[in-house]
XYZ file of C-alpha atoms in Angstrom:
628
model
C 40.980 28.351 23.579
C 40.766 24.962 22.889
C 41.397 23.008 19.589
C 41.285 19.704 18.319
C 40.833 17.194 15.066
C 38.956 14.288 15.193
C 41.470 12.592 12.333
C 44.720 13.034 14.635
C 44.613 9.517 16.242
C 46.774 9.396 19.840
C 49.277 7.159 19.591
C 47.820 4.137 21.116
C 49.656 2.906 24.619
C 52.549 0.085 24.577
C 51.193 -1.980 27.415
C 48.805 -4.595 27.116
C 45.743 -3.928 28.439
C 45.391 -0.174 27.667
C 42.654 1.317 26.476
C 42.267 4.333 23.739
C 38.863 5.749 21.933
C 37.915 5.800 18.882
C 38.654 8.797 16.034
C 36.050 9.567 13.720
C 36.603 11.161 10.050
C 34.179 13.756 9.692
C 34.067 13.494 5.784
C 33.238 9.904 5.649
C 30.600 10.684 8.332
C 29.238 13.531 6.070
C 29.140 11.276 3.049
C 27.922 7.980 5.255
C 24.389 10.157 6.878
C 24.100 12.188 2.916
C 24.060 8.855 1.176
C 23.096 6.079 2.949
C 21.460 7.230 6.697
C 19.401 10.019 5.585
C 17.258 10.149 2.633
C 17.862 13.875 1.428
C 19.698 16.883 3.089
C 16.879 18.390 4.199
C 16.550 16.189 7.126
C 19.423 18.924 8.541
C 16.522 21.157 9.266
C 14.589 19.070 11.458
C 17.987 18.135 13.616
C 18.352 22.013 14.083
C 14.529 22.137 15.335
C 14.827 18.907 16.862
C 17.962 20.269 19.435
C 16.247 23.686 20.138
C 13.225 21.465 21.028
C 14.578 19.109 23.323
C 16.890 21.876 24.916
C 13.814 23.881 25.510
C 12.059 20.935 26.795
C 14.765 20.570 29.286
C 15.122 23.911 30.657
C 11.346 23.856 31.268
C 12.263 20.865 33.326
C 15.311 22.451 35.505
C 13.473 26.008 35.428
C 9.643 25.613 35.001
C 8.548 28.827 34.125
C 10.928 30.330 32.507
C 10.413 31.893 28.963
C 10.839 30.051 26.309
C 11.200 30.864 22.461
C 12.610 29.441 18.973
C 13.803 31.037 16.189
C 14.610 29.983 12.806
C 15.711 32.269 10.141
C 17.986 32.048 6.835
C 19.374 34.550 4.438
C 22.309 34.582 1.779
C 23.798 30.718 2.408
C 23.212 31.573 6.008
C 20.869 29.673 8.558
C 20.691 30.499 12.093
C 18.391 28.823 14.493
C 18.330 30.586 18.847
C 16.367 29.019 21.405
C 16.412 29.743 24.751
C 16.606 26.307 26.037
C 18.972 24.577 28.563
C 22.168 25.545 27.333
C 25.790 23.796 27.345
C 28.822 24.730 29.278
C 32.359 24.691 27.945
C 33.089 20.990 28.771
C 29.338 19.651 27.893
C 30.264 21.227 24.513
C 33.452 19.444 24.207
C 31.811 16.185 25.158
C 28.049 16.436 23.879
C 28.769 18.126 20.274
C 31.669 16.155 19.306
C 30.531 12.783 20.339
C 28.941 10.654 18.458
C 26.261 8.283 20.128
C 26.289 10.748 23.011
C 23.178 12.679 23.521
C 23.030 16.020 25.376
C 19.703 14.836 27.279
C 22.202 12.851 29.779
C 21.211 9.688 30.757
C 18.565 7.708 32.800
C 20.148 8.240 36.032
C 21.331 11.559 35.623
C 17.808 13.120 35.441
C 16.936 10.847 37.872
C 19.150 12.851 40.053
C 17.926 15.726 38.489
C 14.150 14.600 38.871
C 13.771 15.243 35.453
C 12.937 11.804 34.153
C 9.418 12.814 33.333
C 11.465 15.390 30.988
C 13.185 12.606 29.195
C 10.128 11.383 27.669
C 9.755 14.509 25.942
C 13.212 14.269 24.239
C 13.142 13.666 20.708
C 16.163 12.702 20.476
C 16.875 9.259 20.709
C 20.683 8.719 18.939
C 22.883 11.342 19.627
C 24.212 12.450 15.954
C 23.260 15.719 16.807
C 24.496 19.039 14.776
C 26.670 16.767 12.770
C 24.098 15.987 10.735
C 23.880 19.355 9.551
C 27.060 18.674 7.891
C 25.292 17.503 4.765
C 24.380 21.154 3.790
C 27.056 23.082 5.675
C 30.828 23.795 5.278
C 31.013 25.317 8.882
C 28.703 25.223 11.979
C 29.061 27.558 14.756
C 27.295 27.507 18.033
C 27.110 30.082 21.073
C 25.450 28.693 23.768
C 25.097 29.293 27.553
C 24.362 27.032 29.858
C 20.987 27.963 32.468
C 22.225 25.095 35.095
C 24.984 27.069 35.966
C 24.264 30.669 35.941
C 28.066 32.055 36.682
C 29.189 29.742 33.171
C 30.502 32.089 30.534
C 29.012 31.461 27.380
C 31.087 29.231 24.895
C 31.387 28.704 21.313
C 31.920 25.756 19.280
C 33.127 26.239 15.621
C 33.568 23.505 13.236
C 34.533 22.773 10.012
C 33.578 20.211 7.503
C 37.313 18.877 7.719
C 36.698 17.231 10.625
C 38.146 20.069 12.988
C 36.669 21.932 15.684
C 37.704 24.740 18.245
C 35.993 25.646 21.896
C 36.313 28.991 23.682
C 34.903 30.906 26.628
C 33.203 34.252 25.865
C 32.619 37.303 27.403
C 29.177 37.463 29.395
C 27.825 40.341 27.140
C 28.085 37.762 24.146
C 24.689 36.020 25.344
C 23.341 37.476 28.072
C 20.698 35.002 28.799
C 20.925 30.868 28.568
C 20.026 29.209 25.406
C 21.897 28.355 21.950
C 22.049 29.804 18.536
C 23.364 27.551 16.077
C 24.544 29.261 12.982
C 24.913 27.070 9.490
C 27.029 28.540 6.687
C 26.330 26.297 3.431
C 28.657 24.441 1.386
C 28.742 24.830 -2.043
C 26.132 23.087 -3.821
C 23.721 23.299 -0.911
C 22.328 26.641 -1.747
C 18.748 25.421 -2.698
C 18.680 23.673 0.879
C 19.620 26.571 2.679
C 17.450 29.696 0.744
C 14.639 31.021 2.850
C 12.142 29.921 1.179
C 12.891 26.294 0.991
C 14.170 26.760 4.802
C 10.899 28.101 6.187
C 8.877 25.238 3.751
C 10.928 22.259 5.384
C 10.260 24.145 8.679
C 6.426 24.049 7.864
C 6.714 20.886 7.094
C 8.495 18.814 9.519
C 7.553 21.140 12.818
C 3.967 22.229 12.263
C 2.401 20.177 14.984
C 5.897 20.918 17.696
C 4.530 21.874 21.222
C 6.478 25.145 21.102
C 5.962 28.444 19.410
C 8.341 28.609 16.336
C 8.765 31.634 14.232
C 10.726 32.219 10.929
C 12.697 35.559 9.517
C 13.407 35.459 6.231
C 15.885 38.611 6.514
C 13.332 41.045 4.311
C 12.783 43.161 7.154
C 9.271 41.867 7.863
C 7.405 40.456 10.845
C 8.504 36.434 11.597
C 5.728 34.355 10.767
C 4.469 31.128 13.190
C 6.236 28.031 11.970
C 4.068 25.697 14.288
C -0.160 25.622 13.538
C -1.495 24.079 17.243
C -4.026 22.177 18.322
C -3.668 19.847 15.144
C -6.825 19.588 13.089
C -8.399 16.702 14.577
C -8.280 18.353 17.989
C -10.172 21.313 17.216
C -13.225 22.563 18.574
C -15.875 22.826 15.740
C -19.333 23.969 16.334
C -20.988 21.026 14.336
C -19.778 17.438 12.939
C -20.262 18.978 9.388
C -18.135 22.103 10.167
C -15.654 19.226 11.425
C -15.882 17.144 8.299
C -15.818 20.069 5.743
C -12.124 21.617 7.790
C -10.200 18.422 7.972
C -11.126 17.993 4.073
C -9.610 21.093 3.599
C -6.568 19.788 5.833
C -6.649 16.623 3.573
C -6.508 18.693 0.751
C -3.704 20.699 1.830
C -1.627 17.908 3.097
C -1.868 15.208 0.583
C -4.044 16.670 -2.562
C -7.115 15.302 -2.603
C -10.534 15.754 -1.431
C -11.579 12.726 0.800
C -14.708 10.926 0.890
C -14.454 10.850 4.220
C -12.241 10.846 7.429
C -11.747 8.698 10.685
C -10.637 9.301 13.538
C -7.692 7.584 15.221
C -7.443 8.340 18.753
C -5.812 5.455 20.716
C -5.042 6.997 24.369
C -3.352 4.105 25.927
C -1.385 3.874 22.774
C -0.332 7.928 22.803
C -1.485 8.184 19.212
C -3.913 10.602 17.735
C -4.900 11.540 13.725
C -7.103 10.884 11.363
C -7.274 8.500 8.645
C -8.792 10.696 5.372
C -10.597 7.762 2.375
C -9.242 8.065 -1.050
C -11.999 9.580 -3.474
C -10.839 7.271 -6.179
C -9.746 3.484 -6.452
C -6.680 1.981 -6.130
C -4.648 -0.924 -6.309
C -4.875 -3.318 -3.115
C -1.009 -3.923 -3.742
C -0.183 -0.461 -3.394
C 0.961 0.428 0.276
C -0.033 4.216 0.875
C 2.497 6.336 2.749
C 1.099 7.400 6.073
C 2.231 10.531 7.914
C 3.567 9.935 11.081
C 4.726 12.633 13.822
C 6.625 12.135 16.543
C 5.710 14.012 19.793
C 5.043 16.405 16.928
C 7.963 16.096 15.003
C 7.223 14.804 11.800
C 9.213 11.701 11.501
C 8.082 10.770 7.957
C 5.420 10.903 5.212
C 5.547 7.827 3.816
C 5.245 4.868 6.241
C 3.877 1.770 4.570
C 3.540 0.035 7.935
C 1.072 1.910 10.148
C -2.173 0.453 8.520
C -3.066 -3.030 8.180
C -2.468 -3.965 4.392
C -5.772 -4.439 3.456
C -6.854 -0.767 4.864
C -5.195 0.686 1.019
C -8.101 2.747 0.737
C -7.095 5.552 3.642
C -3.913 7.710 3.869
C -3.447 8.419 7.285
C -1.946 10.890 9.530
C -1.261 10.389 12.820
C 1.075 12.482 16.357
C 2.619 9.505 18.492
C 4.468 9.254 21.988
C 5.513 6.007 21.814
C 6.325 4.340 18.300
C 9.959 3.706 18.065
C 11.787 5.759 15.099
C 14.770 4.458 12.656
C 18.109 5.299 13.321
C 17.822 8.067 10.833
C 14.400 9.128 12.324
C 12.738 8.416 8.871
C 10.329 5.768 9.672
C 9.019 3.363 12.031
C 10.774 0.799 13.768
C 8.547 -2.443 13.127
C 8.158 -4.158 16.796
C 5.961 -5.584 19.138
C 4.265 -1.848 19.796
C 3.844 -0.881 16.137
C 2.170 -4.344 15.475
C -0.648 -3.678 18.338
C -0.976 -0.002 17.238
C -1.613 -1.256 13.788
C -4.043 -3.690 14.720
C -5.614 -1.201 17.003
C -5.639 1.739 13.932
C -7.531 -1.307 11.668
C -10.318 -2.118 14.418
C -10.818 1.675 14.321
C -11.597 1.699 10.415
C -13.179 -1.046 10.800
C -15.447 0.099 13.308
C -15.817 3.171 10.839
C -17.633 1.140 8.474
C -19.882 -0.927 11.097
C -21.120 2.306 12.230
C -21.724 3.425 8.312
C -23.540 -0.013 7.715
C -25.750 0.945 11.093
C -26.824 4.275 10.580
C -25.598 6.047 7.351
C -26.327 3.507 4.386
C -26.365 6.527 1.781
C -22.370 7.228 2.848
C -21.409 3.496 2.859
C -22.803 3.119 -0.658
C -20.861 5.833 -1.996
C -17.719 4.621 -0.197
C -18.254 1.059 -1.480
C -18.615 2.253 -4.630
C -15.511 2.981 -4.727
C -13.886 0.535 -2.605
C -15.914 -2.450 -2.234
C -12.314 -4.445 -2.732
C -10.753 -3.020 0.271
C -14.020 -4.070 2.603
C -13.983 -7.300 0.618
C -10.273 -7.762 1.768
C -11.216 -7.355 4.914
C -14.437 -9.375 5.165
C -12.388 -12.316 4.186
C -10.558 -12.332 7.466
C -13.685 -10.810 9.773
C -17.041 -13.126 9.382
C -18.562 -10.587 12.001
C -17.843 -8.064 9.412
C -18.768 -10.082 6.330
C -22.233 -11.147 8.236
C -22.624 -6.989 8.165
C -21.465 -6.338 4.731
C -23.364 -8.507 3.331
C -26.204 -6.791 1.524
C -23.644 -3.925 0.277
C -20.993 -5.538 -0.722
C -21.167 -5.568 -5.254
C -20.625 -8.552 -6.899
C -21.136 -9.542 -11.039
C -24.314 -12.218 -11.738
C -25.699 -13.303 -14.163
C -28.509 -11.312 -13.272
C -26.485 -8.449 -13.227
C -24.432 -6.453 -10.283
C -26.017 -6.789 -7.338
C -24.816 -7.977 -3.148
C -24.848 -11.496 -2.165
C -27.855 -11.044 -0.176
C -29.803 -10.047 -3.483
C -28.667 -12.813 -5.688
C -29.095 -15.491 -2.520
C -32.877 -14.512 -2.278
C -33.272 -15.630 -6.114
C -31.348 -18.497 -5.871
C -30.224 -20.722 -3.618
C -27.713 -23.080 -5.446
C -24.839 -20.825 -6.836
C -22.345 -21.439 -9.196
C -19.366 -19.250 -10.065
C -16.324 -19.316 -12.296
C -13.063 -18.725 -11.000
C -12.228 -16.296 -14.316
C -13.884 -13.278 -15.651
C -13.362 -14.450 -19.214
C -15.527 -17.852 -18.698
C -18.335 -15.757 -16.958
C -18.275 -13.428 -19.502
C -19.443 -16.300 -22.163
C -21.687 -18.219 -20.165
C -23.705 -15.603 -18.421
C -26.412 -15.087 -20.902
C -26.597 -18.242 -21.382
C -26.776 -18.999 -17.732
C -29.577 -16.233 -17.180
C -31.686 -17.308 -20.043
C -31.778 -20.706 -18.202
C -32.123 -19.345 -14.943
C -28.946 -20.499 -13.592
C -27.063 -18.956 -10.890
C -23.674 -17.823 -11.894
C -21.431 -15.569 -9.752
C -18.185 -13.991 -11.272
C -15.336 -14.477 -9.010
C -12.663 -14.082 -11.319
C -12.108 -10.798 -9.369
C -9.762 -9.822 -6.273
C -11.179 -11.750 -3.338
C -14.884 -12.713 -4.593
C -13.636 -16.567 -4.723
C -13.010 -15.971 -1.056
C -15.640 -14.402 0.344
C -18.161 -17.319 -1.636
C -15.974 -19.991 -0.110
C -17.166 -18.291 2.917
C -20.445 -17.528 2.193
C -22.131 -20.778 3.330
C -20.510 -20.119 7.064
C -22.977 -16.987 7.193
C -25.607 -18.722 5.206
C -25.962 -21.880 5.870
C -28.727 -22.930 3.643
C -26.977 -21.891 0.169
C -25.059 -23.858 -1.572
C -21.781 -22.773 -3.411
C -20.243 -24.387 -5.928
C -18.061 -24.042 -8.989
C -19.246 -23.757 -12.187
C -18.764 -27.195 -14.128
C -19.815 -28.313 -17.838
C -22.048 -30.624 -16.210
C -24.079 -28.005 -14.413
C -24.505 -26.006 -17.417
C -25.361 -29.027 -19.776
C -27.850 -30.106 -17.282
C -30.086 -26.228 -17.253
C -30.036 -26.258 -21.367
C -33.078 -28.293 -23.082
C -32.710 -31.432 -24.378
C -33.115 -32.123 -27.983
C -36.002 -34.413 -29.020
C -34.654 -37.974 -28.992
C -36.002 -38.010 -32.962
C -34.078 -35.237 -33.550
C -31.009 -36.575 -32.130
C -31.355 -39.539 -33.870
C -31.912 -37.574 -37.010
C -28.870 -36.388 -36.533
C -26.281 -39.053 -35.233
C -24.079 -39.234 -38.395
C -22.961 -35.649 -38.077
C -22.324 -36.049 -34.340
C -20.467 -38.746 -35.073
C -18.534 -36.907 -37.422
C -17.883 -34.020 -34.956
C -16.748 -36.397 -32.104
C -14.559 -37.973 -33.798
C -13.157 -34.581 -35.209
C -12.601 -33.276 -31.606
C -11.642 -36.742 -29.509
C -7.508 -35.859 -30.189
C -8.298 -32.606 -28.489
C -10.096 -33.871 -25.442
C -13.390 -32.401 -25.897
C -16.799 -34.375 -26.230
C -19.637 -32.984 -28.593
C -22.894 -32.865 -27.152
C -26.324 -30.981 -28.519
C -28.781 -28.889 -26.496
C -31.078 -26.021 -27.396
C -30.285 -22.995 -25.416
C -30.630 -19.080 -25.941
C -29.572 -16.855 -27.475
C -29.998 -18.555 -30.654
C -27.109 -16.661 -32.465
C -24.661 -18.573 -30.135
C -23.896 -21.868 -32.605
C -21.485 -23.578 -30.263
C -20.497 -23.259 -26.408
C -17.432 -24.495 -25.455
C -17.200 -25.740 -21.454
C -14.933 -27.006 -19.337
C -13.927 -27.139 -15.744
C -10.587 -27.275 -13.030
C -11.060 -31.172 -13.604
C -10.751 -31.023 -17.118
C -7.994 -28.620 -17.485
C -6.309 -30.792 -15.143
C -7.012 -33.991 -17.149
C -5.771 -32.061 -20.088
C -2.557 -31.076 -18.847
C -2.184 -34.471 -17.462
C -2.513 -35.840 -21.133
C -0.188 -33.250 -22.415
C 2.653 -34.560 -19.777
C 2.527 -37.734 -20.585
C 2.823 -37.293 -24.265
C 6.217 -35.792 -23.329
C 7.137 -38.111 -20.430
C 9.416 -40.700 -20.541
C 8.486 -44.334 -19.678
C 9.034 -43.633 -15.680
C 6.602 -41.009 -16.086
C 4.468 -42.365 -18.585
C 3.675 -45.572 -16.068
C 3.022 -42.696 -12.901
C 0.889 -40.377 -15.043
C -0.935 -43.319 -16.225
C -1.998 -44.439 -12.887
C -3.273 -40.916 -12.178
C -5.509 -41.121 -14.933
C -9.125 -40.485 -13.497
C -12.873 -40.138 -14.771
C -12.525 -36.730 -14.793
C -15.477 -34.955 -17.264
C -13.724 -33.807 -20.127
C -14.431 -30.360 -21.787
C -17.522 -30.416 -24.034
C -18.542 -28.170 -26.983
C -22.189 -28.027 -26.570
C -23.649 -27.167 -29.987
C -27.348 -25.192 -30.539
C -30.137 -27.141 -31.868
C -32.046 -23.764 -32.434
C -29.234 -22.179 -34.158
C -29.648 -22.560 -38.352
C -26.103 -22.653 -38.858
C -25.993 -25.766 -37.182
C -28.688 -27.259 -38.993
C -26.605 -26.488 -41.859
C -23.553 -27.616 -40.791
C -25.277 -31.098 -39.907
C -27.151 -31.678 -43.714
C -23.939 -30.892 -45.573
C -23.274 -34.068 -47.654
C -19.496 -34.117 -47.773
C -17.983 -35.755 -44.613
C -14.638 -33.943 -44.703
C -16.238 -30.837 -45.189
C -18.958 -31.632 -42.594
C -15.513 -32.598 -40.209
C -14.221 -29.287 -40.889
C -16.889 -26.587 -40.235
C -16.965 -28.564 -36.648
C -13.347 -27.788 -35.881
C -14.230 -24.462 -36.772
C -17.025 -23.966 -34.779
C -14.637 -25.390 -32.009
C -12.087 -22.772 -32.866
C -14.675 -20.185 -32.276
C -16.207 -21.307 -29.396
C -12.866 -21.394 -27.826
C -11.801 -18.412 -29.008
C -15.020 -16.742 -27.405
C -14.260 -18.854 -23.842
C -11.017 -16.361 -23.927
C -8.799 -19.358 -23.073
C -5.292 -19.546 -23.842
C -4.741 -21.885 -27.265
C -2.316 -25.164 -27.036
C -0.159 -25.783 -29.504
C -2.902 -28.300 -30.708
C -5.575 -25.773 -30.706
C -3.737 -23.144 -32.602
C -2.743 -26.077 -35.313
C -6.558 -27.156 -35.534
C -7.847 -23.442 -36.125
C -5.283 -22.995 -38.969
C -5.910 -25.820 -40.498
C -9.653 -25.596 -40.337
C -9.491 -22.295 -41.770
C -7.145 -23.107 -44.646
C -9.962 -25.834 -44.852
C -12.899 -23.429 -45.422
C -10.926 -21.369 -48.129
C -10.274 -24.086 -49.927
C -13.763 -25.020 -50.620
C -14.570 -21.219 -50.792
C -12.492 -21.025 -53.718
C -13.070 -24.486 -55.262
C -17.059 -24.826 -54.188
C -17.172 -27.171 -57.450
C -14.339 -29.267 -57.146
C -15.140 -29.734 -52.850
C -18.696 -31.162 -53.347
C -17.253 -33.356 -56.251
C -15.420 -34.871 -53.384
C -12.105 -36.915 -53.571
C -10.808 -38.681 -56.829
């Protein structure tokens, strides 16, 4: 029998020169792959599945033909896994078990030699940690294996502890008749809920479903061991008709990530070695959220929540996918993000995207009821695809001021269009807008300013603009000039009122007539503003470089409604002060309705306007007598 502890460090060699190897402590392995490699413990049971694979996979390779089976089963803190794969002998254990960054698959040239190179592609494997990993649950692991490359080995048993010793010995034939390995776990404490049956045989499920070998599981109550692995996958079944398709890999949605999809696509890239299925969300979601994607590896499931398989704009599938060729992690958890994954994705997005040029071709009812619930995603994408945009065109939703409707729609009923850049400035001026047949697109949403600014490249005889007060101004009536002139003393008034905060007073008559006042401005105003605002604050540097900036710039304008009586009112009150401040409270409200954030100015002008009006609501007498 052999023993040895991977914490007794050789005393290194006096001469210069000499070489040594490197000790390992077990513990601070333990603790290094439980807290910072791995994720959660129960990665231990796809590293026992994982080695009974690839042995299995090898002896198929050195023995084709031969019998093959896996078994998993757990019971009382125990967990036992037997496969009858390629086996180890005595000093293959020593080196391959004990070893870190050594894998058991040998190297290149090895199976060269062997002529088992095809075989290597098969490993899943790729880093050689091995059973130690299975220290994170376990306080001992013991292995009996016999090797099938050397049919006179005895079979051998490794035994190790979580102390960072191990012992090898040679066994008597009768121990394992036949090559293979059984690896038996007994938990540490505080690992019982990762090693009880049932959670054993649902990690099992979980992580080896899609493996390309018969698994079973015993869960020690004397019944038969039920199938661990559920082959072909889903997407590669025969089904009698595309709806009998459809209606079982819902129900495979449904299983795997809870929800019913609207619909699924298939992902089948040969070249690539990747097959799966990509299922649609039933309900919206946020473009910033990045769905985790299921990804197996050569059937081993490597991870349920890659962010990076899927273009960022495709937020509106959750994939699933079996891959040959994707590189994992280190700690087989995700995807390594190279040149490979970066075609695949792009590959996996032309394939939804070709899922919903085929919709927009043949099945318009479908692609209605899929942009109905995520018009943003296809939006996201249009932006970056004019092919696609060209297609989308008469589906895709947008908010008018003739109500929701596609581009296409709005573009055959106008052909000058305006939009605002926020939802709160459309939401004011589009009745206004439609009662004066203006054009006015809301693109205060995710990607709509976008798509317009592309809009022209697919349409090349609409104009698109952004809303500015001129535009509007321009589509309300004019007031009789008598009228106006009728009238000059109170505009007077009010421009004067308004002029310290940068807003002209102009009248029109415009529906609805309950509006009084309309408060507009524009990116060039705002711009002027804030430019004013700095160099009120600036010091005389500043103040000379600000002041050369200053352009002709249209300033915001409070448009007020001839048709409305308030107005009328407002305009035949005697009283100039009082006249003065109704107008900075019909300013107040407009802005208030425009949904703008208030200056400091603004805020000061609304409070002082409506101290203003409560004064002469309490003192009606005293107000019209005017100032003493």
């Amino acid at each position: 029998m052999t023993s040895t502890s991977p914490n007794e460090t050789p005393e290194a060699p006096a001469s210069a020169g000499a070489a040594g190897t490197f000790q390992v402590d077990l513990r601070g392995l333990v603790d290094l792959l439980s807290h910072h490699l791995y994720s959660s413990p129960r990665v231990y049971v796809r590293e026992l599945l994982q080695n009974a694979v690839d042995a299995v996979t090898a002896r198929q390779a050195h023995e084709p033909g031969a019998r093959i089976h896996i078994r998993l089963s757990a019971s009382a803190g125990r967990v036992t896994i037997e496969d009858s794969g390629i086996g180890l002998t005595a000093a293959e254990t020593h080196s391959f078990l004990a070893t870190i960054g050594r894998s058991s698959k040998r190297g290149d040239r090895e199976l060269a030699e062997r002529g088992l190179e095809s075989a290597r592609q098969e490993f899943l494997g790729q880093f050689g940690i091995g059973l130690l990993a299975c220290f994170v649950v376990a306080r001992q692991i013991r292995v009996v294996t016999r090797s099938a490359r050397d049919p006179h080995a005895a079979p051998v048993e490794w035994l190790a502890t979580d102390d960072g010793s191990y012992t090898v010995r040679e066994l008597p034939h009768e121990a394992r008749p036949e090559p293979g390995t059984t690896v038996i776990l007994e938990s540490r404490p505080g690992a019982g809920e990762w090693t009880a049956p049932a959670k054993v045989e649902q990690l099992a499920r979980d992580y080896g479903s899609l493996l390309p070998y018969d698994i079973t599981f015993d869960d020690g109550e004397g019944g038969e061991p039920r199938p661990i692995t559920d082959r072909p996958a889903v997407w590669d079944r025969p089904h009698p008709t595309p709806a009998a398709r459809r209606v079982a890999l819902a129900g495979h949605c449904a299983q795997l990530f809870g929800f019913t999809p609207l619909d699924s696509i298939d992902l089948d890239l040969p070249v690539a070695g990747v097959r799966g299925v990509a299922y649609v969300l039933p309900e919206p979601t946020s473009p910033a959220h990045r769905a985790g994607h299921r990804v197996h590896l050569k059937g081993m499931l490597l991870t349920d929540q890659a962010d990076n398989l899927l273009p960022d704009w495709a937020f509106f599938v959750r994939a699933v996918i079996d891959t040959d060729t994707l590189r994992p992690t280190a700690s087989r958890e995700n995807l390594y993000d190279d040149e490979t994954l970066a075609a695949v994705r792009e590959a996996l997005g032309a394939r939804v995207r070709g899922w919903l040029a085929e919709l927009a071709a043949s099945e318009p009812e479908r692609l209605a009821a899929f942009l109905g619930v995520h018009h943003l995603g296809v939006k996201s994408l249009a932006r970056h695809d004019a092919e696609l945009l060209g297609l989308m065109l008469p589906w895709l939703p947008f908010e008018t001021s003739d109500g929701s409707m596609s581009l296409e729609e709005f573009a055959a009923a106008h052909t000058e269009i305006h939009f605002t850049r926020t939802v709160e400035e459309f939401r004011q001026i589009a009745p206004i807008a439609a009662a004066h047949g203006l054009g006015v697109i809301n693109a205060g949403y995710t990607y709509d300013a976008d798509l317009l600014a592309l809009l022209p490249s697919v349409r090349p005889d609409l104009k698109v603009a952004e809303l500015d007060a001129g535009a509007v101004t321009e589509r309300l009536d004019p007031v009789p000039s008598s009228a106006e002139l009728a009238l000059a003393a109170f505009l007077s008034t009010a421009r004067t009122r308004l002029e310290p905060q940068g807003c002209d007073v102009v009248l029109r008559a415009f529906q609805p007539v309950s509006v009084p006042a309309l408060y507009l401005d524009d990116r060039q105003a705002r711009q002027e503003r804030d430019r004013t605002a700095a160099l009120e604050s600036a010091d005389s540097l500043w103040t000379g470089i600000l002041g050369a900036l200053r352009g002709s710039a249209p300033r915001a304008r409070l448009v007020l409604n001839h048709n409305n009586p308030l107005i009328r009112r407002i305009a035949s009150l005697p009283d100039e002060t009082l006249t003065g401040t109704a107008v900075e409270s019909l300013y107040g409200q407009a802005l208030l309705m425009s949904q703008r954030p208030l200056r400091p100015a603004d805020s000061t002008l609304l409070n002082r306007a409506f101290l203003g009006l409560l004064e002469w609501a309490t003192h009606p007498a005293e107000a019209q007598e005017g100032p003493k």
